[in-house]
Coordinates of N, CA and C in Angstrom, one line a residue:
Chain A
X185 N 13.8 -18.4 14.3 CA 13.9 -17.0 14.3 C 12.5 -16.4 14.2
X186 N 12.4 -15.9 15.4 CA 10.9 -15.0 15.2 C 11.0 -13.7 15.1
X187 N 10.9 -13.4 13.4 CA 10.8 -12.2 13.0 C 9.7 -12.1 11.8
X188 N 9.4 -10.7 12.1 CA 8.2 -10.4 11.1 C 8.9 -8.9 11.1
X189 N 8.8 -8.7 9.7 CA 9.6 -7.1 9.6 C 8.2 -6.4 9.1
X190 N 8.3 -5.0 9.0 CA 7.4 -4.3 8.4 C 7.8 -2.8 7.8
X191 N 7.4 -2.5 6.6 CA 8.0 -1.3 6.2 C 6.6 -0.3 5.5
X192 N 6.8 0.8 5.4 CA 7.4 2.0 5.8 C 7.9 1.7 8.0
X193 N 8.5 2.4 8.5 CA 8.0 2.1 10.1 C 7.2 3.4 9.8
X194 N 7.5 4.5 9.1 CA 6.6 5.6 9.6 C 6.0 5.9 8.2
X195 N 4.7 6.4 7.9 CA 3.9 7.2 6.9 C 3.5 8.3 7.3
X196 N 3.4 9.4 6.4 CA 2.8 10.8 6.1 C 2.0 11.0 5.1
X197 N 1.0 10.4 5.4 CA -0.1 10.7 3.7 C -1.0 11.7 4.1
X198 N -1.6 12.6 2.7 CA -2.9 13.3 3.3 C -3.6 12.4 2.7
X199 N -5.4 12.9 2.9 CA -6.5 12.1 2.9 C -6.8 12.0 1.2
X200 N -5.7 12.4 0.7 CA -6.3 11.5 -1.1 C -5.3 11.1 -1.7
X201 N -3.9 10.7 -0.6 CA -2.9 9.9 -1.0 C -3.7 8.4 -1.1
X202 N -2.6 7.4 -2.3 CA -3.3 6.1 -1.8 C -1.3 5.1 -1.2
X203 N -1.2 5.0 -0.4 CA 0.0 4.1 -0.1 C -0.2 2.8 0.1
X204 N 1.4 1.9 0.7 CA 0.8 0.8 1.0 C 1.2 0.4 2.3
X205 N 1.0 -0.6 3.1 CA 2.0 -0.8 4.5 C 2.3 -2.0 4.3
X206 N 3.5 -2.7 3.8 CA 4.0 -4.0 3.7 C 4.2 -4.9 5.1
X207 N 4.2 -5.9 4.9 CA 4.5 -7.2 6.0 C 5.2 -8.2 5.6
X208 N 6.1 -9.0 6.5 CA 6.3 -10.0 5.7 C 7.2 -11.2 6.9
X209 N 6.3 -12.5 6.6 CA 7.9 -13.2 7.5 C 7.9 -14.5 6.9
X210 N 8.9 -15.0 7.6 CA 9.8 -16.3 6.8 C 9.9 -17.4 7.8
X211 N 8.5 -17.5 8.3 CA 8.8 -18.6 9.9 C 8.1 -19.6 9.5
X212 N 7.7 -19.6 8.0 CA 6.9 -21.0 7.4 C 5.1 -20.3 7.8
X213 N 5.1 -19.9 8.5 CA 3.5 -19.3 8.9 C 2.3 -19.3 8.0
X214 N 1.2 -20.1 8.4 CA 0.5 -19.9 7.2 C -1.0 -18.7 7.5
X215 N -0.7 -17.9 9.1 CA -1.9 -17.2 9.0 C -1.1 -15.5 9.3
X216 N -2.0 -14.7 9.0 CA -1.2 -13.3 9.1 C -2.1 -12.2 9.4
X217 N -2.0 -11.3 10.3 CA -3.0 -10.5 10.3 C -2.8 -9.0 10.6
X218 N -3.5 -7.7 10.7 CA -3.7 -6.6 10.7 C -4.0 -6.2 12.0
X219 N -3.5 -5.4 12.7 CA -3.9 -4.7 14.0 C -3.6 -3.3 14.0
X220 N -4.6 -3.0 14.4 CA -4.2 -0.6 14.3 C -4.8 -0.7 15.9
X221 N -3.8 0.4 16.2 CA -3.7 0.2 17.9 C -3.1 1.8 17.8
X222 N -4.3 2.5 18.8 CA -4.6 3.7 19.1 C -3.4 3.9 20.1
X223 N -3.3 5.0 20.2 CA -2.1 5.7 21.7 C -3.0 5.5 23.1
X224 N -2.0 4.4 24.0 CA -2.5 4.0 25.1 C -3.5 2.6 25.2
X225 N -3.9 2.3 24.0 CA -5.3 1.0 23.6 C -4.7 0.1 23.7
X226 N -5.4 -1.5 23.9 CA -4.7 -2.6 23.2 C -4.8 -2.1 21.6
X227 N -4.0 -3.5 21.0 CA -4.2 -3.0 19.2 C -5.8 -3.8 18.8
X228 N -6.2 -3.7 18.4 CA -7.7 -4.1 17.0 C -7.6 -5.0 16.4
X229 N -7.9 -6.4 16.4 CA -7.8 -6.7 15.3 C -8.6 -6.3 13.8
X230 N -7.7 -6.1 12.1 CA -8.9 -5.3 11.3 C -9.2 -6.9 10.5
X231 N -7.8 -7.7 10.3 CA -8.1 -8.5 9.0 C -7.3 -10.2 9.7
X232 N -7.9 -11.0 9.3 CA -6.8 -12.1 9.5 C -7.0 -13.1 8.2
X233 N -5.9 -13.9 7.5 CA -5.6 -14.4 6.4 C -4.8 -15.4 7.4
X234 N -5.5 -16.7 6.7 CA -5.0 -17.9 6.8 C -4.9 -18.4 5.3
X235 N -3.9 -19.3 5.5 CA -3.4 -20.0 4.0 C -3.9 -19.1 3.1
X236 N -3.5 -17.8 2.8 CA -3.5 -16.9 1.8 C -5.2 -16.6 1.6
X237 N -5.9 -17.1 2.2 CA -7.1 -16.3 2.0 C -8.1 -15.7 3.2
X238 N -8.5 -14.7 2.8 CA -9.1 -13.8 4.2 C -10.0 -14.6 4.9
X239 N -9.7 -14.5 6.0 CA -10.5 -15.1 6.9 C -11.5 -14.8 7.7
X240 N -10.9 -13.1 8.3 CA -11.9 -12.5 9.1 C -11.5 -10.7 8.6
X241 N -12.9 -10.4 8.3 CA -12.8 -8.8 8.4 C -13.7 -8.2 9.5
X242 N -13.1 -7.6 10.3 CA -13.4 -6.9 11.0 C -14.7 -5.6 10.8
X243 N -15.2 -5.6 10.4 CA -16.0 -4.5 10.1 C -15.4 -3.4 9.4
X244 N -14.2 -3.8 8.3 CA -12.5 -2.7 8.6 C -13.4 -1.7 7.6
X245 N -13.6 -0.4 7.6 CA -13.7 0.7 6.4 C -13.2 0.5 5.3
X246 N -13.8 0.3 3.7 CA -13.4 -0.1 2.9 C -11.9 0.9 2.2
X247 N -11.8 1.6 2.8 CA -10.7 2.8 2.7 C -9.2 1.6 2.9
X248 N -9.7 0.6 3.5 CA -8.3 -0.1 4.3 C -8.4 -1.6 2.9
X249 N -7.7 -1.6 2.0 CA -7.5 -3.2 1.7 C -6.4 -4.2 1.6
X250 N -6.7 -5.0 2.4 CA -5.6 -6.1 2.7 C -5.3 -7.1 1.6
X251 N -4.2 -7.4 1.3 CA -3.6 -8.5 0.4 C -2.5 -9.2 0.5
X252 N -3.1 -10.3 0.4 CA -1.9 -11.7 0.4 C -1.2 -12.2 -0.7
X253 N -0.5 -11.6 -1.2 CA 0.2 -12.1 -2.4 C 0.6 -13.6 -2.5
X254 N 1.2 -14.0 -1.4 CA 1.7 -15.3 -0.9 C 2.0 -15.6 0.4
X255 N 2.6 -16.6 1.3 CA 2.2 -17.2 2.3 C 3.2 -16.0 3.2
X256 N 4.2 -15.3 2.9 CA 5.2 -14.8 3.8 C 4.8 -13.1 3.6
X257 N 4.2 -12.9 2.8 CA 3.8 -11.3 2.6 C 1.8 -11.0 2.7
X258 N 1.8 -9.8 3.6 CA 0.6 -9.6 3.5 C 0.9 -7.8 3.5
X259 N 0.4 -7.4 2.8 CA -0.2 -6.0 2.1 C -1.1 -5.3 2.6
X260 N -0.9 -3.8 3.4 CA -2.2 -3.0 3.3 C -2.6 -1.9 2.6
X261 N -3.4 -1.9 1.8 CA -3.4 -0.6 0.4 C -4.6 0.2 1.7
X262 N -3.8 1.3 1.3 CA -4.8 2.6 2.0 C -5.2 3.7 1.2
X263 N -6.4 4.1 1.2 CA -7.0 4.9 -0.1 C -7.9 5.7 0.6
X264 N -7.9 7.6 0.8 CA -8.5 8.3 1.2 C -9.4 8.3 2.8
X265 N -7.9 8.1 3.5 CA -7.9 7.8 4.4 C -8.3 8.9 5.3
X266 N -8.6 8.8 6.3 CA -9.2 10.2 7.4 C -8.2 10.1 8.6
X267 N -8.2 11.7 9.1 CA -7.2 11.8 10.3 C -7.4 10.7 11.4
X268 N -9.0 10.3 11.6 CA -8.6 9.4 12.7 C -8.2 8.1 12.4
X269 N -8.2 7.7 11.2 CA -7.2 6.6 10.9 C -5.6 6.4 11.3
X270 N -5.2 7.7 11.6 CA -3.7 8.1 12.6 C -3.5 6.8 13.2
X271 N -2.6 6.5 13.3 CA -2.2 4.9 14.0 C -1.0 4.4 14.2
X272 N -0.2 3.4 15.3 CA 0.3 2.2 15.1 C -0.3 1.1 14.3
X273 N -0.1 0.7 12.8 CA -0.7 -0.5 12.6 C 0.4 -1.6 12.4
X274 N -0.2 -2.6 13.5 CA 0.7 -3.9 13.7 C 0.8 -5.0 12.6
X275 N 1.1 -5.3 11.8 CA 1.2 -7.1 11.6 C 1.7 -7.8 12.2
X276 N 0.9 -9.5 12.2 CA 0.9 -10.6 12.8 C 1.1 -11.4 12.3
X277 N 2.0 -12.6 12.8 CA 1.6 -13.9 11.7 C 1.9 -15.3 12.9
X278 N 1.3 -16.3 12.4 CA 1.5 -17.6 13.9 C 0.9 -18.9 12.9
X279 N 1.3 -19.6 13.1 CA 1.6 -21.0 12.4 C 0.7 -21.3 11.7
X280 N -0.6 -21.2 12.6 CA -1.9 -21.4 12.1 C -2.1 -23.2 11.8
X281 N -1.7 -23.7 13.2 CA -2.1 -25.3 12.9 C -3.6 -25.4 13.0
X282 N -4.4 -26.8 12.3 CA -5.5 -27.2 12.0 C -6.1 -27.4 13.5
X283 N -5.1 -28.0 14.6 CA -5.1 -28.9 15.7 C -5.7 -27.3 16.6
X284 N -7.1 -27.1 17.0 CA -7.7 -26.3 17.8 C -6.9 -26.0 19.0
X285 N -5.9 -26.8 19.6 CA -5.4 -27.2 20.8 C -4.1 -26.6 21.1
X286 N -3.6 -26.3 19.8 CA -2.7 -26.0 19.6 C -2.5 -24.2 20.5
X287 N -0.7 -24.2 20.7 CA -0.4 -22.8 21.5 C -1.3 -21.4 20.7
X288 N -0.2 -21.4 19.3 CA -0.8 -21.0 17.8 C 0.0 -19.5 18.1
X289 N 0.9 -19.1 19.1 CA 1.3 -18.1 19.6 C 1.4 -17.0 18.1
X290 N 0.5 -15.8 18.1 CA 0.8 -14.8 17.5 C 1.9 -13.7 17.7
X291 N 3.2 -13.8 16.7 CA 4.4 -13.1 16.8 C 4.1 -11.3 15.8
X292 N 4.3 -10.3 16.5 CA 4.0 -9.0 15.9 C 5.2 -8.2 15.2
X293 N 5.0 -7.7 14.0 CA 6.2 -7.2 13.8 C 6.4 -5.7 14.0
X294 N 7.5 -4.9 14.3 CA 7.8 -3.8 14.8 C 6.7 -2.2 14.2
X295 N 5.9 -2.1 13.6 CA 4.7 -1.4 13.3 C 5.0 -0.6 12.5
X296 N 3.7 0.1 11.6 CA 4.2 1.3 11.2 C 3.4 2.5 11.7
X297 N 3.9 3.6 11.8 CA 3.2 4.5 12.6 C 3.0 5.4 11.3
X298 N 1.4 5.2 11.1 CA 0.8 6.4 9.8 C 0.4 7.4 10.8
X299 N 0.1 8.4 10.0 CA -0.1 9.7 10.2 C -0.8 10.4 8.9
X300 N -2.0 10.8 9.0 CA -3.0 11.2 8.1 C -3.7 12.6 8.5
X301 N -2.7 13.5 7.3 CA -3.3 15.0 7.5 C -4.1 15.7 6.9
Chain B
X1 N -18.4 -14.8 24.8 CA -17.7 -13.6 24.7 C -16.4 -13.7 26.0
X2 N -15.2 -13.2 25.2 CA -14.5 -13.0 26.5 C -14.1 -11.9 26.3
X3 N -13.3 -11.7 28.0 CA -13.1 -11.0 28.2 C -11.7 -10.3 29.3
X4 N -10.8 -9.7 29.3 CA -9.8 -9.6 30.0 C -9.8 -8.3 30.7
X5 N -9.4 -8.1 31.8 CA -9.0 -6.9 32.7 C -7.9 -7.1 33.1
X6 N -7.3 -6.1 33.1 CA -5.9 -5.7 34.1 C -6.2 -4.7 34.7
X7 N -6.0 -4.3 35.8 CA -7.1 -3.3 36.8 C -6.0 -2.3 37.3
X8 N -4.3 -2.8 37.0 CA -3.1 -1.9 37.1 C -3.3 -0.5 36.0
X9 N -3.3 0.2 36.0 CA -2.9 1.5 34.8 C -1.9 1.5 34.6
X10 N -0.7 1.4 35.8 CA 0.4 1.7 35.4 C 1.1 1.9 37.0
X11 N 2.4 1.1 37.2 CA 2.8 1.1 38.3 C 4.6 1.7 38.4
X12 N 4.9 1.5 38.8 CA 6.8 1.8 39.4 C 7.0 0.7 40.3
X13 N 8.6 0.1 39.6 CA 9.0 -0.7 40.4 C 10.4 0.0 40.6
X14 N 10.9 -0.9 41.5 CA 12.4 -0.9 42.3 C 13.4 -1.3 41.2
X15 N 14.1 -1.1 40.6 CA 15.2 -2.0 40.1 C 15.7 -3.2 40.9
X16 N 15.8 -4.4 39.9 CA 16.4 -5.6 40.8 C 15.1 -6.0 42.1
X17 N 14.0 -5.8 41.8 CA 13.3 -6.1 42.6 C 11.5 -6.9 42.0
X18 N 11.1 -7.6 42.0 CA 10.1 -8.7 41.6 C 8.4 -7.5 41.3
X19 N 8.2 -7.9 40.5 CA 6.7 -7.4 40.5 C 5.8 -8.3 39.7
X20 N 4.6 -8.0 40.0 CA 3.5 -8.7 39.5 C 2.5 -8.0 38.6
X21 N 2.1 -8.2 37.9 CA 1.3 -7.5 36.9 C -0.2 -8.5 37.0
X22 N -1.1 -7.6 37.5 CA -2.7 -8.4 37.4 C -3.6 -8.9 36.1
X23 N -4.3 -9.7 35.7 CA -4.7 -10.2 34.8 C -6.0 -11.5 35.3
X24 N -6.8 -10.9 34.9 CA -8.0 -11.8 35.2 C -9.0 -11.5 34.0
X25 N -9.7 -12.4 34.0 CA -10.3 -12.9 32.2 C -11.8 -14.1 32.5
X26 N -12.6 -13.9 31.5 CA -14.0 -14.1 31.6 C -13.8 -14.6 30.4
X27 N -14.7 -15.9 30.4 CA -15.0 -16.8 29.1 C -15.8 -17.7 29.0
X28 N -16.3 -18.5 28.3 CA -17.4 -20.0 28.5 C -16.5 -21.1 27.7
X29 N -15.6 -20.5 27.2 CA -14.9 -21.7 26.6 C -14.1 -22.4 27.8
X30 N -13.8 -23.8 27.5 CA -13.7 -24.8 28.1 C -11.9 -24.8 28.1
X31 N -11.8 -24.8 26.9 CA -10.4 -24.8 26.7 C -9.6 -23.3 25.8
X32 N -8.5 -22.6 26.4 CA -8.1 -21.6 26.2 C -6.8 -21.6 26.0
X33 N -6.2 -20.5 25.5 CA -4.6 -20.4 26.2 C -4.6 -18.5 26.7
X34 N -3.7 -18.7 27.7 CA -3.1 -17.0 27.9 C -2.1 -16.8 27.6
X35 N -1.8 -15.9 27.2 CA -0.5 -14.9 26.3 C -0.6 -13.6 27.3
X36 N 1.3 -13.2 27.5 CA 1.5 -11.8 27.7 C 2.2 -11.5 26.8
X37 N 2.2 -10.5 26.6 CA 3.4 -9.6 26.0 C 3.6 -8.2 26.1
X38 N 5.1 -7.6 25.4 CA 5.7 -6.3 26.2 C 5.5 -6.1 25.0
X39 N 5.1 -4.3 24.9 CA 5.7 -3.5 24.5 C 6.5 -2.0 24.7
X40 N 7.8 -2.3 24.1 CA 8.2 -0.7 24.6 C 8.0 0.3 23.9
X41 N 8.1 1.3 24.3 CA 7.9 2.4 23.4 C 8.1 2.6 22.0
X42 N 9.3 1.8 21.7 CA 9.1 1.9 19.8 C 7.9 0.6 19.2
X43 N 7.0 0.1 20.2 CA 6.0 0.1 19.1 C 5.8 -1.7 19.2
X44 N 7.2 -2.4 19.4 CA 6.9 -3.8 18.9 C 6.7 -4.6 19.5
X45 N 5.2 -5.5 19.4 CA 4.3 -6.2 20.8 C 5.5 -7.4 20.8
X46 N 6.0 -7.6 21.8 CA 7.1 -9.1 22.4 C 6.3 -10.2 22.7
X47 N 6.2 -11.1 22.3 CA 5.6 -12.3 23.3 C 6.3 -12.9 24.1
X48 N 6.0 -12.7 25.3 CA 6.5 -13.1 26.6 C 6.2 -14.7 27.4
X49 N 5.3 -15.3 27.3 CA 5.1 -16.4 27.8 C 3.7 -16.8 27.6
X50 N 3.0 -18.2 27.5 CA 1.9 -18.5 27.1 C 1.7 -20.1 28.1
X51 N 0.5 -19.5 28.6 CA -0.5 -20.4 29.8 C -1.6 -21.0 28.8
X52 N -1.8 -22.9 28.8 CA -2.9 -23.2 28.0 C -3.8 -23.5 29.2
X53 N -4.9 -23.9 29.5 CA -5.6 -23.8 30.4 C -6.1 -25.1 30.8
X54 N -5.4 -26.4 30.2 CA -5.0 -27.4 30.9 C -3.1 -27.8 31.4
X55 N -2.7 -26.6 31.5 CA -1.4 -26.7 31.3 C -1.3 -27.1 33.1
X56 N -1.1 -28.4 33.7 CA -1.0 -28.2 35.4 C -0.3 -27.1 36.3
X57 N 1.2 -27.3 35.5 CA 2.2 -26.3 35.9 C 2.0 -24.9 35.6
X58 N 2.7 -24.0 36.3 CA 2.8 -22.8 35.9 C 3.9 -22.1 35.1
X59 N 3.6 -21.9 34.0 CA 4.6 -20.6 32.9 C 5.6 -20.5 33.4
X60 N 7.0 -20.9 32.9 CA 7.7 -20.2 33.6 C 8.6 -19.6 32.1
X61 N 9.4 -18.6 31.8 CA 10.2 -18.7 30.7 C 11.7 -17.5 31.2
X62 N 12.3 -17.7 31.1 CA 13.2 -17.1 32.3 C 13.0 -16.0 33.3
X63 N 13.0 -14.7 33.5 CA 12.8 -13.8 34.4 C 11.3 -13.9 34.7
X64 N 10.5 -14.4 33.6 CA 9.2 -13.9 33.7 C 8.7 -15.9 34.1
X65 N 7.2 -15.5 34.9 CA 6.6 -16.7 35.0 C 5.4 -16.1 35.4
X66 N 4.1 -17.5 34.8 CA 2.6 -16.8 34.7 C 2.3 -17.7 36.3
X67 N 1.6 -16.9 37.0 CA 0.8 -17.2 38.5 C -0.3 -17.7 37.9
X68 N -1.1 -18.9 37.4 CA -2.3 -19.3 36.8 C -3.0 -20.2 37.9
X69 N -3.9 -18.9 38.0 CA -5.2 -19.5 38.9 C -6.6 -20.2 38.5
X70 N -6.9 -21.5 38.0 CA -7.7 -21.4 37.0 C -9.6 -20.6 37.9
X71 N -9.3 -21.9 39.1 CA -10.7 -21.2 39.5 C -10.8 -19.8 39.8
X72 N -9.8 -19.1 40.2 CA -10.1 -17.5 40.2 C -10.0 -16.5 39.0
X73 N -10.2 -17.7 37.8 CA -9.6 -17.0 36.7 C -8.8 -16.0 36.2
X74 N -7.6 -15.8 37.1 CA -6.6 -15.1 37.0 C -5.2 -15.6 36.2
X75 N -4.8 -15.2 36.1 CA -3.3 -15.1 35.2 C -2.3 -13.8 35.6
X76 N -1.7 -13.9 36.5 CA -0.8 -13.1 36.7 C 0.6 -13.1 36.2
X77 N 1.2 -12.2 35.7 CA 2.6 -11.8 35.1 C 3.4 -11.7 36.4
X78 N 4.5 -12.4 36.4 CA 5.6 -12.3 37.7 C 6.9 -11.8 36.6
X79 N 7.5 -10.9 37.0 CA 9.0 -10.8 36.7 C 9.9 -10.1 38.1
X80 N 10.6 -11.1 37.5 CA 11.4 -11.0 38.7 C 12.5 -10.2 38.5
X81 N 13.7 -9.7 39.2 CA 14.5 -9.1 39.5 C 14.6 -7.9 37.9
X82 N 13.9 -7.1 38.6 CA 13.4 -6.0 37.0 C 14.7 -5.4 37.5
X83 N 14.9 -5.5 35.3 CA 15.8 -4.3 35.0 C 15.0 -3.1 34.4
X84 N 16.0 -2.1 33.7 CA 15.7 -0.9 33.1 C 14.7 -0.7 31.9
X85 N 15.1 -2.0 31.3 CA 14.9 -2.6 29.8 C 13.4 -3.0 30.2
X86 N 12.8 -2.9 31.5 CA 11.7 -3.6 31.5 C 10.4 -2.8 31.6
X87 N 11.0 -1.6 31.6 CA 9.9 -0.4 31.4 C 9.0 -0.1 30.3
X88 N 8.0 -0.7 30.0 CA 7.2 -0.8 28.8 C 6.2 -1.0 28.9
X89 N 4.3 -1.0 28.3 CA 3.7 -1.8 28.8 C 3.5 -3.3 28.5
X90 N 2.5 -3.8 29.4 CA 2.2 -5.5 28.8 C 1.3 -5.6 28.9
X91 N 0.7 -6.4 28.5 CA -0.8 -7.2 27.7 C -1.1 -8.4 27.9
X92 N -1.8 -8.6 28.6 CA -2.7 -10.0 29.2 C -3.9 -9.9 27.3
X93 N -3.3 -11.4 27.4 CA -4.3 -11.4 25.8 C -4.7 -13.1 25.8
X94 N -5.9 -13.7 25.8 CA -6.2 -14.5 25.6 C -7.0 -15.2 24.0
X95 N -7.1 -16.9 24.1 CA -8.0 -17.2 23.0 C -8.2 -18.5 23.3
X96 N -9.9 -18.2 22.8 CA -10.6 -19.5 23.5 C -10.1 -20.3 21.9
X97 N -10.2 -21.5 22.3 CA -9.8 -23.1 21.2 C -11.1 -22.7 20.3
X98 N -12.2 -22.1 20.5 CA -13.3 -22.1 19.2 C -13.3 -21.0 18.6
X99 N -12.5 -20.0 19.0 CA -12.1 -18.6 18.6 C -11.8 -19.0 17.3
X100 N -12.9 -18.2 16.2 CA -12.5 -17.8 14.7 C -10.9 -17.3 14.1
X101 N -10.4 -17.6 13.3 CA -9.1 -17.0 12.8 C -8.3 -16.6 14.3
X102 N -8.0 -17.6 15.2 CA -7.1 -17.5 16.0 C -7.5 -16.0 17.1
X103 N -8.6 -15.2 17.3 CA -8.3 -14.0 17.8 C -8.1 -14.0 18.8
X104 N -6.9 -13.0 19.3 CA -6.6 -12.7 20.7 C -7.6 -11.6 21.0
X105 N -8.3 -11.6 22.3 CA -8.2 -10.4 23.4 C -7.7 -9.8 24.0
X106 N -7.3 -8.7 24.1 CA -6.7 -7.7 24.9 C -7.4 -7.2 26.2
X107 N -6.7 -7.4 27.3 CA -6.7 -6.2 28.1 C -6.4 -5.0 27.8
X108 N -6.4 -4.2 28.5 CA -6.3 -2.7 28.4 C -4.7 -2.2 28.6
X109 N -3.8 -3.2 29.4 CA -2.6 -3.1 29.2 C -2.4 -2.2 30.9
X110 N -0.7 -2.8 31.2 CA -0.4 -2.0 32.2 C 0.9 -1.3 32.4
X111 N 1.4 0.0 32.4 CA 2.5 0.5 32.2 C 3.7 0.5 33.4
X112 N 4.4 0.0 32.8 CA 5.3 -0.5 33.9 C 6.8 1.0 33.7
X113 N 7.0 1.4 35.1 CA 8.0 2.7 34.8 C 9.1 1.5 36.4
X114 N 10.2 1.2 35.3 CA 11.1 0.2 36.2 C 12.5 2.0 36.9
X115 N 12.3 2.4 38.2 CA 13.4 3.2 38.6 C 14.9 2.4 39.2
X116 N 15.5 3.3 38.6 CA 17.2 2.9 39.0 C 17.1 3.2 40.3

């Protein structure tokens, strides 16, 4: 079963709310990641977590922090955020085998669409 | 560095009738894979089918199958006999085997408007 759920699907914060955007899936996966994807853009990669520890940050605005509680949940805490932070942001997650060779196919879960006024 | 194009914006098809979606991509890596995937309008990227770049054969996963050219470095999306449901865009997305934390590349994506 390839599912990755994601909740809120939609946010409305102003810029000195702090919320969070949850992730999560149950496919055994051990890497997970962050995508904010503009209207009409591919999405961005911001964060990627393998085996529960960060792997790659994107250059992300420290306004954005990501957290891995454990292998099936990954976390985005948002803190005084700005209107162009407006978004689709996607989560990701894909097996993350050692074997370079490997497919590694990244599965996306259904987004949440913030909105920052 | 890589790199992908899709050079479609956005096309109309026929219902019940075959189209191709372009996809060509730039890299120095040796060994790769390509990925498409849909999205429709509410938002959630699909993975559609995945080309590794020693793979001989061509992609096939039911309606859809990848056209994988290696020396022309292409990858083309075939779906065949389009329904309604297939109105969305797609995403030619690649990743070289020395690619950090797994990253895909994006194309720019191409919008597909399927008419009854």
């Amino acid at each position: 079963d390839t599912e990755v759920t994601q909740t809120p699907k939609h946010l409305v914060m102003g810029m000195t709310n702090k919320k969070s955007l949850k992730c999560e899936q149950h496919m055994g996966h051990r890497a997970m990641y962050w995508y904010k994807q503009k209207a009409k853009k591919p999405p961005e990669l911001m964060f990627v977590y393998s085996y529960e520890k960060l792997s790659i940050n994107e250059s992300v605005p420290s306004r954005f922090s990501p957290e891995c509680p454990n292998s099936s949940l990954l976390n985005l805490h948002l803190h005084a955020l700005q209107p162009e932070d407006s978004a689709l942001y996607l989560c990701a997650s894909s097996q993350s085998r050692r074997d370079r060779t490997s497919t590694d196919t990244q599965y996306f879960g259904p987004g949440t669409r913030l909105t920052v006024l | 560095a890589q790199k992908i194009t899709q050079t479609q914006p956005g096309m109309f098809v026929q219902e019940k009738e075959a189209v191709t979606l372009d996809c060509t991509y730039d890299t120095s890596d040796q060994s790769y894979g390509l990925f498409w995937y849909k999205q429709p309008s509410s938002g959630e990227m699909i993975f559609l089918i995945y080309q590794g770049s020693y793979d001989e054969q061509n992609a096939t996963e039911g309606r859809y199958s990848l056209n994988f050219q290696k020396a022309r470095k292409s990858a083309n999306l075939v779906i065949s006999a389009s329904q309604l449901g297939d109105s969305a865009m797609y995403f030619c997305a690649m990743r070289g085997f020395k690619a950090a934390g797994n990253k895909l590349t994006f194309g720019g994506g191409t919008r597909v408007l399927v008419k009854p």
